PDB file of C-alpha atoms in Angstrom:
ATOM      1  CA  UNK J   1      -3.609 -72.921 -36.063  1.00 46.00           C
ATOM      2  CA  UNK J   2      -3.861 -74.423 -32.588  1.00 56.00           C
ATOM      3  CA  UNK J   3      -3.569 -71.100 -30.788  1.00 61.00           C
ATOM      4  CA  UNK J   4      -0.551 -70.099 -32.815  1.00 68.00           C
ATOM      5  CA  UNK J   5      -0.143 -67.101 -34.999  1.00 76.00           C
ATOM      6  CA  UNK J   6       2.392 -66.189 -37.623  1.00 79.00           C
ATOM      7  CA  UNK J   7       3.199 -62.588 -38.404  1.00 78.00           C
ATOM      8  CA  UNK J   8       4.916 -61.965 -41.697  1.00 81.00           C
ATOM      9  CA  UNK J   9       6.054 -58.390 -42.161  1.00 81.00           C
ATOM     10  CA  UNK J  10       8.060 -57.389 -45.218  1.00 84.00           C
ATOM     11  CA  UNK J  11      10.810 -54.885 -44.486  1.00 85.00           C
ATOM     12  CA  UNK J  12      13.283 -53.158 -46.761  1.00 87.00           C
ATOM     13  CA  UNK J  13      16.073 -52.939 -44.169  1.00 91.00           C
ATOM     14  CA  UNK J  14      16.960 -55.354 -41.380  1.00 91.00           C
ATOM     15  CA  UNK J  15      16.928 -52.417 -38.927  1.00 92.00           C
ATOM     16  CA  UNK J  16      13.147 -52.124 -39.420  1.00 92.00           C
ATOM     17  CA  UNK J  17      12.720 -55.476 -37.665  1.00 91.00           C
ATOM     18  CA  UNK J  18      13.628 -53.881 -34.334  1.00 92.00           C
ATOM     19  CA  UNK J  19      10.604 -51.570 -34.499  1.00 91.00           C
ATOM     20  CA  UNK J  20       8.256 -54.394 -35.532  1.00 88.00           C
ATOM     21  CA  UNK J  21       9.397 -56.512 -32.581  1.00 89.00           C
ATOM     22  CA  UNK J  22       9.050 -53.577 -30.214  1.00 87.00           C
ATOM     23  CA  UNK J  23       5.330 -53.454 -31.023  1.00 88.00           C
ATOM     24  CA  UNK J  24       5.048 -57.146 -30.109  1.00 86.00           C
ATOM     25  CA  UNK J  25       6.636 -56.810 -26.644  1.00 87.00           C
ATOM     26  CA  UNK J  26       4.895 -59.137 -24.199  1.00 81.00           C
ATOM     27  CA  UNK J  27       3.226 -61.201 -26.923  1.00 81.00           C
ATOM     28  CA  UNK J  28       6.249 -62.660 -28.658  1.00 83.00           C
ATOM     29  CA  UNK J  29       7.460 -66.177 -27.853  1.00 83.00           C
ATOM     30  CA  UNK J  30       9.493 -67.417 -30.802  1.00 86.00           C
ATOM     31  CA  UNK J  31      11.324 -65.692 -33.617  1.00 89.00           C
ATOM     32  CA  UNK J  32      12.354 -67.642 -36.685  1.00 89.00           C
ATOM     33  CA  UNK J  33      15.188 -66.265 -38.782  1.00 88.00           C
ATOM     34  CA  UNK J  34      16.255 -67.109 -42.288  1.00 87.00           C
ATOM     35  CA  UNK J  35      17.991 -65.572 -45.254  1.00 88.00           C
ATOM     36  CA  UNK J  36      20.195 -63.301 -43.150  1.00 90.00           C
ATOM     37  CA  UNK J  37      23.945 -63.170 -42.700  1.00 92.00           C
ATOM     38  CA  UNK J  38      25.369 -64.130 -39.289  1.00 93.00           C
ATOM     39  CA  UNK J  39      25.759 -60.513 -38.138  1.00 94.00           C
ATOM     40  CA  UNK J  40      22.142 -59.663 -39.000  1.00 93.00           C
ATOM     41  CA  UNK J  41      20.894 -62.854 -37.326  1.00 92.00           C
ATOM     42  CA  UNK J  42      22.715 -61.862 -34.142  1.00 93.00           C
ATOM     43  CA  UNK J  43      21.142 -58.390 -34.238  1.00 94.00           C
ATOM     44  CA  UNK J  44      17.673 -59.877 -34.762  1.00 93.00           C
ATOM     45  CA  UNK J  45      18.258 -62.292 -31.858  1.00 93.00           C
ATOM     46  CA  UNK J  46      19.123 -59.364 -29.582  1.00 93.00           C
ATOM     47  CA  UNK J  47      16.008 -57.459 -30.627  1.00 93.00           C
ATOM     48  CA  UNK J  48      13.891 -60.595 -30.144  1.00 92.00           C
ATOM     49  CA  UNK J  49      15.244 -61.090 -26.628  1.00 91.00           C
ATOM     50  CA  UNK J  50      14.552 -57.431 -25.805  1.00 92.00           C
ATOM     51  CA  UNK J  51      10.986 -57.914 -27.058  1.00 91.00           C
ATOM     52  CA  UNK J  52      10.476 -60.888 -24.726  1.00 88.00           C
ATOM     53  CA  UNK J  53      11.015 -63.847 -27.052  1.00 88.00           C
ATOM     54  CA  UNK J  54      12.227 -66.946 -25.242  1.00 83.00           C
ATOM     55  CA  UNK J  55      13.480 -68.687 -28.399  1.00 86.00           C
ATOM     56  CA  UNK J  56      15.233 -67.603 -31.567  1.00 89.00           C
ATOM     57  CA  UNK J  57      15.749 -70.350 -34.100  1.00 89.00           C
ATOM     58  CA  UNK J  58      16.240 -71.036 -37.784  1.00 89.00           C
ATOM     59  CA  UNK J  59      12.878 -70.599 -39.465  1.00 87.00           C
ATOM     60  CA  UNK J  60      12.690 -74.280 -40.440  1.00 87.00           C
ATOM     61  CA  UNK J  61      13.076 -75.348 -36.772  1.00 86.00           C
ATOM     62  CA  UNK J  62      10.358 -73.134 -35.269  1.00 85.00           C
ATOM     63  CA  UNK J  63       7.373 -75.438 -35.816  1.00 82.00           C
ATOM     64  CA  UNK J  64       9.001 -78.579 -34.406  1.00 82.00           C
ATOM     65  CA  UNK J  65      11.351 -77.698 -31.538  1.00 79.00           C
ATOM     66  CA  UNK J  66      13.100 -80.488 -29.657  1.00 80.00           C
ATOM     67  CA  UNK J  67      11.704 -81.192 -26.179  1.00 75.00           C
ATOM     68  CA  UNK J  68      14.572 -79.467 -24.353  1.00 75.00           C
ATOM     69  CA  UNK J  69      13.965 -76.043 -25.938  1.00 77.00           C
ATOM     70  CA  UNK J  70      12.574 -73.499 -23.545  1.00 73.00           C
ATOM     71  CA  UNK J  71       9.008 -72.222 -23.776  1.00 68.00           C
ATOM     72  CA  UNK J  72       8.042 -68.969 -22.076  1.00 66.00           C
ATOM     73  CA  UNK J  73      11.448 -68.977 -20.416  1.00 65.00           C
ATOM     74  CA  UNK J  74      11.039 -72.470 -18.905  1.00 70.00           C
ATOM     75  CA  UNK J  75      11.798 -75.960 -20.075  1.00 71.00           C
ATOM     76  CA  UNK J  76       8.605 -77.608 -21.365  1.00 67.00           C
ATOM     77  CA  UNK J  77       9.227 -80.709 -19.275  1.00 70.00           C
ATOM     78  CA  UNK J  78       9.405 -78.631 -16.066  1.00 73.00           C
ATOM     79  CA  UNK J  79       5.604 -78.807 -15.783  1.00 72.00           C
ATOM     80  CA  UNK J  80       5.931 -82.558 -15.253  1.00 77.00           C
ATOM     81  CA  UNK J  81       8.312 -82.241 -12.305  1.00 77.00           C
ATOM     82  CA  UNK J  82       7.717 -81.024  -8.765  1.00 77.00           C
ATOM     83  CA  UNK J  83      10.671 -79.164  -7.345  1.00 74.00           C
ATOM     84  CA  UNK J  84      11.402 -78.272  -3.775  1.00 73.00           C
ATOM     85  CA  UNK J  85      14.070 -75.869  -2.663  1.00 78.00           C
ATOM     86  CA  UNK J  86      15.480 -76.393   0.823  1.00 80.00           C
ATOM     87  CA  UNK J  87      17.164 -73.335   2.305  1.00 81.00           C
ATOM     88  CA  UNK J  88      19.081 -73.661   5.521  1.00 78.00           C
TER      89      UNK J  88
END
């Protein structure tokens, strides 16, 4: 699907998600969450960040992020701008 992949892994306990994400370290960009309480979502977000994800979002928002959301740790519009840093 345009260079994208979706991994769906059923788990019996939310804690099992941490191990799944650990196996994806370095290949994970976005994690979509849904159907979890706020505390579990926060735990999943922490595990996603530790696994290298640059975005955690509601599942319904993953496919169509707004232009200001970061991609690979950078803003997607940054590629269109040349920046110069002047250090004195």
